[in-house]
PDB file of C-alpha atoms in Angstrom:
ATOM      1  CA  UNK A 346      32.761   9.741   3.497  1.00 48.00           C
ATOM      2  CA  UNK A 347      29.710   6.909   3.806  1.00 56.00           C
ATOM      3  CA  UNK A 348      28.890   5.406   7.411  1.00 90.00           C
ATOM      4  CA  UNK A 349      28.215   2.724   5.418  1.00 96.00           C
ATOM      5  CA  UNK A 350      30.906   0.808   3.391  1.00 97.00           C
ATOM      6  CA  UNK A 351      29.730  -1.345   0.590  1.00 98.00           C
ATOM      7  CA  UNK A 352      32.287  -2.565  -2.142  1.00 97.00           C
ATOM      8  CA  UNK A 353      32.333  -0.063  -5.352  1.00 97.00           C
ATOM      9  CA  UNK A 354      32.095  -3.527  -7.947  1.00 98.00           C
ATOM     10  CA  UNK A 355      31.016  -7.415  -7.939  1.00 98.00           C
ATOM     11  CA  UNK A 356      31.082  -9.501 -10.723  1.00 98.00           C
ATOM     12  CA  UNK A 357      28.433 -12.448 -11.012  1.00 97.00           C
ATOM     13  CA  UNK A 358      28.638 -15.244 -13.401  1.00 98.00           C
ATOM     14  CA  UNK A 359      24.494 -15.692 -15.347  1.00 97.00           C
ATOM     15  CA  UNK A 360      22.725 -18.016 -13.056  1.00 97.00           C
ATOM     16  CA  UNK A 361      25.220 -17.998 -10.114  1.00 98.00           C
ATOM     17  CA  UNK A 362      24.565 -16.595  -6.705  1.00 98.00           C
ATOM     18  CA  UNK A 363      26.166 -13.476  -5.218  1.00 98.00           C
ATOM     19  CA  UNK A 364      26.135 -11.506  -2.040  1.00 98.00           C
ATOM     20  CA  UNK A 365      26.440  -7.856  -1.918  1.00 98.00           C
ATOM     21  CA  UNK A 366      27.272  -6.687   1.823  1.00 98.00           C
ATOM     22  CA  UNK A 367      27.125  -3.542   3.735  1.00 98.00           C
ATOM     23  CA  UNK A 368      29.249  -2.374   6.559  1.00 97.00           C
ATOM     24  CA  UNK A 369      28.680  -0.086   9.956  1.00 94.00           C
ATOM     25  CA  UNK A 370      28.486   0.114  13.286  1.00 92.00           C
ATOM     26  CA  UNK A 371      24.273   1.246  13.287  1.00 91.00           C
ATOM     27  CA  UNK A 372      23.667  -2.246  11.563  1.00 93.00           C
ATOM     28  CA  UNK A 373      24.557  -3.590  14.701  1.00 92.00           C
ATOM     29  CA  UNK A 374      21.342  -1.610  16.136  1.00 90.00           C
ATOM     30  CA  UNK A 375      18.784  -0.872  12.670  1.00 91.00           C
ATOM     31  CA  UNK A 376      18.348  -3.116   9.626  1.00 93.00           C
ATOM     32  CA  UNK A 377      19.208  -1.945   6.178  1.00 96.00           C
ATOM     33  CA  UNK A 378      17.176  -1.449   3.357  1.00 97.00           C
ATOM     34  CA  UNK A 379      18.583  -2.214   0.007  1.00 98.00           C
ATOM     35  CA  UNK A 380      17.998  -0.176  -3.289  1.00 98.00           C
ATOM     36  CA  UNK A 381      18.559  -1.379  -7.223  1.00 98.00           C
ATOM     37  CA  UNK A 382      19.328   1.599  -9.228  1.00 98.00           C
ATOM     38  CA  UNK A 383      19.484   1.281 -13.436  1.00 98.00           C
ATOM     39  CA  UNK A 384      21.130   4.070 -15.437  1.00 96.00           C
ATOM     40  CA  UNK A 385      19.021   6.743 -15.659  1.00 96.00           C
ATOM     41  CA  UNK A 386      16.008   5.352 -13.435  1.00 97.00           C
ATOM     42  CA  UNK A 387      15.144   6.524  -9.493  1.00 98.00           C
ATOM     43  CA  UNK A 388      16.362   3.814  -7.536  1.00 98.00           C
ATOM     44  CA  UNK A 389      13.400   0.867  -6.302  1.00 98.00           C
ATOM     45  CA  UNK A 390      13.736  -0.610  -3.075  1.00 98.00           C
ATOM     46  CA  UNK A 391      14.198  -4.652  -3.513  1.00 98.00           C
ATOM     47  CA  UNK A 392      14.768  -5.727   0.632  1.00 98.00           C
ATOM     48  CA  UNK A 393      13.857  -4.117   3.852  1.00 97.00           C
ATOM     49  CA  UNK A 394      13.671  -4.863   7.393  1.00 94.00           C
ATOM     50  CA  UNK A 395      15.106  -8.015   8.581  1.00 93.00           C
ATOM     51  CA  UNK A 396      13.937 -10.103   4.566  1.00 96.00           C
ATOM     52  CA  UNK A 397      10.988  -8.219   3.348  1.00 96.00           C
ATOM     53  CA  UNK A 398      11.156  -7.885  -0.596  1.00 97.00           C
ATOM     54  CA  UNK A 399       7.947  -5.179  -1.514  1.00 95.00           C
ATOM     55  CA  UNK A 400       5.834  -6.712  -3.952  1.00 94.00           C
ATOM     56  CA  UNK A 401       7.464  -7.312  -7.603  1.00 96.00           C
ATOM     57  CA  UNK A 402      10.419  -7.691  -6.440  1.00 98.00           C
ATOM     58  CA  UNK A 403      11.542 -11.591  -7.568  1.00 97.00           C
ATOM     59  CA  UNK A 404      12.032 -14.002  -4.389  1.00 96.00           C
ATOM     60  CA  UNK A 405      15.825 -13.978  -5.883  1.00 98.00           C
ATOM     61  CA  UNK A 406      16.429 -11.412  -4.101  1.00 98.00           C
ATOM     62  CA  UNK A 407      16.780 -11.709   0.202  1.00 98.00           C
ATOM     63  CA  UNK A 408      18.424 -10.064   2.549  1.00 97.00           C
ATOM     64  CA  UNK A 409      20.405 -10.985   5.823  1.00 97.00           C
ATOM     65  CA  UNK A 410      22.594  -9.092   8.951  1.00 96.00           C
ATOM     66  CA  UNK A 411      24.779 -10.601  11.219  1.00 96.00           C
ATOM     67  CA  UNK A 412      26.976  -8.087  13.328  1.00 96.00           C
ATOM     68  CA  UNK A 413      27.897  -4.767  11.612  1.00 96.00           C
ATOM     69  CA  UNK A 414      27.279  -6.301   8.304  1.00 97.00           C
ATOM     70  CA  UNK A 415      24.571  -6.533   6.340  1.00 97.00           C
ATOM     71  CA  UNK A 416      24.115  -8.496   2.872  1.00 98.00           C
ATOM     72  CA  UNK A 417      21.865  -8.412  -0.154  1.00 98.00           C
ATOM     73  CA  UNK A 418      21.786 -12.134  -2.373  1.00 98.00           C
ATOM     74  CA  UNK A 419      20.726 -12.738  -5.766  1.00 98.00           C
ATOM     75  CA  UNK A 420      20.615 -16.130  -6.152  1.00 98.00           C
ATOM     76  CA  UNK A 421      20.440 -17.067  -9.736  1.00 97.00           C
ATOM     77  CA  UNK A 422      21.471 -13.577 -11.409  1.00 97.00           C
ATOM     78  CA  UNK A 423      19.624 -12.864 -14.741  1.00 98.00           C
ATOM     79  CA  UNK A 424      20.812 -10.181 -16.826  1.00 98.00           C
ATOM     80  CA  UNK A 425      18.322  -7.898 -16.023  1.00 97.00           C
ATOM     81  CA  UNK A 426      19.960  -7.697 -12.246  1.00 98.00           C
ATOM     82  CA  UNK A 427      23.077  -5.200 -13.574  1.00 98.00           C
ATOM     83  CA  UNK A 428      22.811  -2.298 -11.964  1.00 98.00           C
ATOM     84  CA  UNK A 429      24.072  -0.200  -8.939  1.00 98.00           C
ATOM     85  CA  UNK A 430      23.009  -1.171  -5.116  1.00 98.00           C
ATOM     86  CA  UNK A 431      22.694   0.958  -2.646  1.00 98.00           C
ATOM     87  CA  UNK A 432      22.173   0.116   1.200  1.00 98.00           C
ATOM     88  CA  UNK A 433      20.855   2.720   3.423  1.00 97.00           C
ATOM     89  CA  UNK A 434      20.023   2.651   7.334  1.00 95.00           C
ATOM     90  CA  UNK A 435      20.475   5.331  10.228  1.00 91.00           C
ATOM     91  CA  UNK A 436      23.769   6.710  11.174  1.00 86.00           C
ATOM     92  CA  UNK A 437      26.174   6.034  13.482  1.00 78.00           C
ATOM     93  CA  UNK A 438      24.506   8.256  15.829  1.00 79.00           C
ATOM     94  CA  UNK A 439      21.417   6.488  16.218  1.00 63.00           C
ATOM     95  CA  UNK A 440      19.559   9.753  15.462  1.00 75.00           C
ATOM     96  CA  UNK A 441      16.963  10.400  13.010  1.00 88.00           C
ATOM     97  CA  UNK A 442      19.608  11.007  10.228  1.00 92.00           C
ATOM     98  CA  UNK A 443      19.578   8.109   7.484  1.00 94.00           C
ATOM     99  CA  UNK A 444      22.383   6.978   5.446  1.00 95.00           C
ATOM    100  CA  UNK A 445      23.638   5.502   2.352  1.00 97.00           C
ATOM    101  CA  UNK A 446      26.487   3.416   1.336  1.00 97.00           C
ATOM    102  CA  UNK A 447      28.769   4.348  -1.709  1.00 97.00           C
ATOM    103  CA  UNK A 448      26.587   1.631  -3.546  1.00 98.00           C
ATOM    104  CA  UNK A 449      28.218  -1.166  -5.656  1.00 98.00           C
ATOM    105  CA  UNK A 450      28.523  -2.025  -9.274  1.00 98.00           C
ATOM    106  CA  UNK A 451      26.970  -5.417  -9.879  1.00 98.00           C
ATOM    107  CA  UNK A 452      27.783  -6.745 -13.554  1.00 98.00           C
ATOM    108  CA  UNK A 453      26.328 -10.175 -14.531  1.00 97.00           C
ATOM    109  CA  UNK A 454      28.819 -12.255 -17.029  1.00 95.00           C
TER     110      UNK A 454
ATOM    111  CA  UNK B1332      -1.773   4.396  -8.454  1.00 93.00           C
ATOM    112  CA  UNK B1333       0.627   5.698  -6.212  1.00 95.00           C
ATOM    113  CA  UNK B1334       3.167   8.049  -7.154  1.00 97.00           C
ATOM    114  CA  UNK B1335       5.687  11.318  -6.959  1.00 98.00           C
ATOM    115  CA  UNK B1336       6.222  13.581  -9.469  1.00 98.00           C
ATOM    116  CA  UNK B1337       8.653  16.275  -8.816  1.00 97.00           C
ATOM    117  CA  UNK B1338       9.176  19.377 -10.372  1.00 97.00           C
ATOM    118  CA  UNK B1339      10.996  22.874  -9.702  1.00 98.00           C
ATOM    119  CA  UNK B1340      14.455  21.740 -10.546  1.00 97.00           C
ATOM    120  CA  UNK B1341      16.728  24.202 -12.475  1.00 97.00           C
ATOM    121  CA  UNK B1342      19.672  26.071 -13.254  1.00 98.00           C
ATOM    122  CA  UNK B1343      20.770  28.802 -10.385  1.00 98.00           C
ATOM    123  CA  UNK B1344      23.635  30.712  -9.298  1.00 98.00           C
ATOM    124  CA  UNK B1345      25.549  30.317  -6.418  1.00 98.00           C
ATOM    125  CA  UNK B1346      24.521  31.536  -3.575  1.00 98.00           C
ATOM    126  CA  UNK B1347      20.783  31.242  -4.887  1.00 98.00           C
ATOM    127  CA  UNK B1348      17.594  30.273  -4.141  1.00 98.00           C
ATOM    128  CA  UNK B1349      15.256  27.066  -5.716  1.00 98.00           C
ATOM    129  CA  UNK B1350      12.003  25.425  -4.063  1.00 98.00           C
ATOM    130  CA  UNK B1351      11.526  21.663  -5.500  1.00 98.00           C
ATOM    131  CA  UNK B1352       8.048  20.400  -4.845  1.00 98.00           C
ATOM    132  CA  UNK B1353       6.980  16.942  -4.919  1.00 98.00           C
ATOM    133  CA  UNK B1354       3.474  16.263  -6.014  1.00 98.00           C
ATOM    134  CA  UNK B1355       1.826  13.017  -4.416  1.00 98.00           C
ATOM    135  CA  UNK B1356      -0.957  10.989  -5.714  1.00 97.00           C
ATOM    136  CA  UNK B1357      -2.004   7.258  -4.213  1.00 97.00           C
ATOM    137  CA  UNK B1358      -1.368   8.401  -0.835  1.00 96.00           C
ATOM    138  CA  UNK B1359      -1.532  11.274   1.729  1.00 97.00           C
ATOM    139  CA  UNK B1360       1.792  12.814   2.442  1.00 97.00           C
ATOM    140  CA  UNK B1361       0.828  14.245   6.049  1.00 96.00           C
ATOM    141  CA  UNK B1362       0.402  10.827   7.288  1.00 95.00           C
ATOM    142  CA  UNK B1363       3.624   9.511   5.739  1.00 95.00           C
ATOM    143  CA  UNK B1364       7.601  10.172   6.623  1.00 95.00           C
ATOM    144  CA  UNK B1365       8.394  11.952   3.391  1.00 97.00           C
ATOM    145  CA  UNK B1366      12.176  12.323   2.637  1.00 97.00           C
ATOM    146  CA  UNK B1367      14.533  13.965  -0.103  1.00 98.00           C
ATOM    147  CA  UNK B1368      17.333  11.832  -1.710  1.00 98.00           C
ATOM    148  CA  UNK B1369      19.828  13.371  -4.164  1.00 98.00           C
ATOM    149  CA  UNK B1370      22.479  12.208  -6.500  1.00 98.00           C
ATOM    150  CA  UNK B1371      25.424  14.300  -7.637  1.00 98.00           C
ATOM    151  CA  UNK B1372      26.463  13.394 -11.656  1.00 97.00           C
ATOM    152  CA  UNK B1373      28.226  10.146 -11.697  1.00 96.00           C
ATOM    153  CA  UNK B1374      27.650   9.657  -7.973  1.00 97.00           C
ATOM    154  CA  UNK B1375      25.822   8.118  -5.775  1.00 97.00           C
ATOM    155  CA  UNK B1376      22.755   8.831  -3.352  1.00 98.00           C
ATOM    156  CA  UNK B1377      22.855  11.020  -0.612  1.00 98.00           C
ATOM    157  CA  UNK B1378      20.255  11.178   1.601  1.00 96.00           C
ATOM    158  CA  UNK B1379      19.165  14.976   2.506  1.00 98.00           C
ATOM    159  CA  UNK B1380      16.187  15.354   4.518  1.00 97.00           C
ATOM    160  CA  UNK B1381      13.246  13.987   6.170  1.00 96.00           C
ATOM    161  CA  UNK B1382       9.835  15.259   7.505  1.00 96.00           C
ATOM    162  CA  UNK B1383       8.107  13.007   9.928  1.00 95.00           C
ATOM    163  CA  UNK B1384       3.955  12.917   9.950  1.00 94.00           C
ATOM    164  CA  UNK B1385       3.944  14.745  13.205  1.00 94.00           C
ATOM    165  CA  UNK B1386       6.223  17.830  11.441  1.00 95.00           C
ATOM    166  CA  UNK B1387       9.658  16.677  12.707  1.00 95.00           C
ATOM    167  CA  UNK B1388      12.347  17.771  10.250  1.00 97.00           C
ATOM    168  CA  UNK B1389      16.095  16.398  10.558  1.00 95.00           C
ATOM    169  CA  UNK B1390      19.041  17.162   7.680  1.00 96.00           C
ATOM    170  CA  UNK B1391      21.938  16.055   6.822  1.00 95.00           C
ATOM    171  CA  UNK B1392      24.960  17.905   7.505  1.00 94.00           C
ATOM    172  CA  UNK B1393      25.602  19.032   4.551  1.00 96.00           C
ATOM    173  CA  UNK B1394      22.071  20.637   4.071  1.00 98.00           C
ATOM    174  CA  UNK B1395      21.501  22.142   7.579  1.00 97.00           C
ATOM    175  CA  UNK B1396      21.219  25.755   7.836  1.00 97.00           C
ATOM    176  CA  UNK B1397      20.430  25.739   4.104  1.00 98.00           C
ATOM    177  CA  UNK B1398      17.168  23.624   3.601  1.00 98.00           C
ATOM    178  CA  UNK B1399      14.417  23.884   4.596  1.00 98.00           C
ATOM    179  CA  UNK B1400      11.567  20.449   3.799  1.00 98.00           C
ATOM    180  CA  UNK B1401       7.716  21.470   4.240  1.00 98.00           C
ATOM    181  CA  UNK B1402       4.676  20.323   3.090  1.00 98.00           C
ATOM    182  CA  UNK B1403       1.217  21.925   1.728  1.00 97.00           C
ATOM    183  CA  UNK B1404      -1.363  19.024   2.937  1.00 96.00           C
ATOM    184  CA  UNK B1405      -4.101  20.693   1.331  1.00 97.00           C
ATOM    185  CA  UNK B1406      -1.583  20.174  -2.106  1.00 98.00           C
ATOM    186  CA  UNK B1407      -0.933  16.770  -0.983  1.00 98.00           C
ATOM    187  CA  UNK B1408       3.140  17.710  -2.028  1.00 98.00           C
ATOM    188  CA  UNK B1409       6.205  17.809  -0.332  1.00 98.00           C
ATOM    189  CA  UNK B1410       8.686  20.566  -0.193  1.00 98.00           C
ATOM    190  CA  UNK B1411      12.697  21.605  -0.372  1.00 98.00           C
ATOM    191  CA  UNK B1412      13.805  24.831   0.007  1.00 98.00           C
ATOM    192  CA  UNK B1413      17.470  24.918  -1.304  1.00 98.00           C
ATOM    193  CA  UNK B1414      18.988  28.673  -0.168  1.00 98.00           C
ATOM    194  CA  UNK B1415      22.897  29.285  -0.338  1.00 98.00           C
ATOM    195  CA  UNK B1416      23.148  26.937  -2.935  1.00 98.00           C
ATOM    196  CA  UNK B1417      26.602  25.660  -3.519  1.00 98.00           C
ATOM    197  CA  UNK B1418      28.050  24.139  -6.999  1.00 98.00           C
ATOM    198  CA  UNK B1419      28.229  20.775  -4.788  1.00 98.00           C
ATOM    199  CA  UNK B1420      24.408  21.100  -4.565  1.00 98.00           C
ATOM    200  CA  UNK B1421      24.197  20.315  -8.532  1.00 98.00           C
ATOM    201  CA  UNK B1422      22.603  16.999  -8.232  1.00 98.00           C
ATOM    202  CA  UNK B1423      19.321  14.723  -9.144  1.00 98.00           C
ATOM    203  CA  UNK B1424      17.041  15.360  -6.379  1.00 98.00           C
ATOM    204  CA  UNK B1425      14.432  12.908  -5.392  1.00 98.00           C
ATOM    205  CA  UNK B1426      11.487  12.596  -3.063  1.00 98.00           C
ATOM    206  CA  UNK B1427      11.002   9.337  -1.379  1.00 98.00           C
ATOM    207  CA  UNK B1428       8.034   7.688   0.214  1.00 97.00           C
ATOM    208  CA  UNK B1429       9.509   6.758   3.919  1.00 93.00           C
ATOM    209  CA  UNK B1430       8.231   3.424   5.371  1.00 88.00           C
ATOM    210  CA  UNK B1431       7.975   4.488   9.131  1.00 75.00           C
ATOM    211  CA  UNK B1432       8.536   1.215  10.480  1.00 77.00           C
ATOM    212  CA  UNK B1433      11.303  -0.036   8.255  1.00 82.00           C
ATOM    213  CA  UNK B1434      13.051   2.895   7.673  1.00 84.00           C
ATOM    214  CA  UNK B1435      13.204   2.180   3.794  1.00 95.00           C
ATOM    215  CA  UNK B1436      12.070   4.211   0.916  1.00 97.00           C
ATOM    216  CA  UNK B1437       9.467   2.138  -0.558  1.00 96.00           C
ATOM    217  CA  UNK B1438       8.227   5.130  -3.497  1.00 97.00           C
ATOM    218  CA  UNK B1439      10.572   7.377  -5.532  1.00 98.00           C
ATOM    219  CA  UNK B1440       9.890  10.042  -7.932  1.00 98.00           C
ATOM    220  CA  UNK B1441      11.604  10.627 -11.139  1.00 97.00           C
ATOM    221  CA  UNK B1442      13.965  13.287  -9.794  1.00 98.00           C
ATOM    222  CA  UNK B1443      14.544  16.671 -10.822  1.00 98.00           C
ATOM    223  CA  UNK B1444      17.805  18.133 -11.936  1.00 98.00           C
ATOM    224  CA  UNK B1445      19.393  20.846 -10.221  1.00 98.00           C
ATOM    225  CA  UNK B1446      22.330  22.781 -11.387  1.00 98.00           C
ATOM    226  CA  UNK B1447      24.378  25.528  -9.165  1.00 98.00           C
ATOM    227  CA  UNK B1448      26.774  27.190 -11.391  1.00 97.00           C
ATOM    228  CA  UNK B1449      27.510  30.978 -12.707  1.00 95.00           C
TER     229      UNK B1449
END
């Protein structure tokens, strides 16, 4: 089982805002990082740190934490933002081990 | 331009033996946190291992006892030697560029498929 706990679908409406979140106790302590995988594609990091978005990566996208949760937004979804999300951060342990969630399912209606 | 290619991915028994390798380019991998990501069919990612500049190595639990990560810097390329492979191994396994201060996994490669099964 995931450290991290991350709802397995979300549903978003074209051109509506959404918030994917991420749950565990070593977000209280270490930021996520947040991943955008498409079928069949190696997964491209879109937010890391406390709202850093690497270049490319549309300002849509940002990224906040507040307690043992941490979120991903889209606001304004476009089509081309269906696809599976992943968070990732240490574990539990605070050790060097790193961690995904069980990623979530974003469709855009 | 920066990138990972990996390679070395296969179909094995169990209880086999497979080295992946992960070729860099853009980038020196010594002076980098390098790490190895799979993803089981269907499934999603796991992380497996990371390699710090200074030659730390941590696992996941899953992996420990079993893998081994390395790297050749004269190759530039990043190692993972899978031994006692297990069907539950059978899984896309990428290399990941490691952002040291961020923890995040700013490059991927393409992945390389490995099946364990007799």
């Amino acid at each position: 089982s995931s450290e991290l706990t991350q709802d397995p679908a979300v549903s978003v409406a074209l051109g509506q805002t959404v918030r994917i979140t991420c749950q565990g106790d070593s977000l209280r302590s270490y930021y996520a990082s947040w991943y955008q995988q498409k079928p069949g594609q190696a997964p491209v990091l879109v937010i890391y740190g406390k709202n850093n978005r690497p270049s490319g990566i549309p300002d849509r996208f940002s990224g906040s934490s507040s307690g043992n949760t941490a979120s991903l937004t889209i606001t304004g979804a476009q089509a081309e933002d269906e696809a599976d999300y992943y968070c990732n951060s240490r574990d539990s342990s605070g050790n060097h081990l790193r961690v995904f969630g069980g990623g979530t399912k974003l469709t855009v209606l | 331009e920066v990138q990972l290619v990996e390679s070395g991915g296969g179909l094995v028994q169990p209880g086999g033996s497979l080295r992946l390798s992960c070729a860099a380019s853009g980038f020196t991998v010594s002076s980098n946190y390098m790490s190895w990501v799979r993803q089981a069919p269907g499934k999603g990612l796991e992380w497996v291992s990371v390699i710090y500049s200074g030659g730390s190595t941590y696992y996941a639990d899953s992996v420990k006892g079993r893998f081994t990560i390395s790297r050749d810097n004269s190759k530039n390329t990043l190692y993972l030697q899978m031994n006692s492979l297990r069907a539950e191994d059978t899984a896309v396994y990428y290399c990941a560029r490691d952002l040291m201060a961020h923890d995040a996994f700013d490059i991927w490669g393409q992945g390389t498929m490995v099946t364990v099964s007799s």
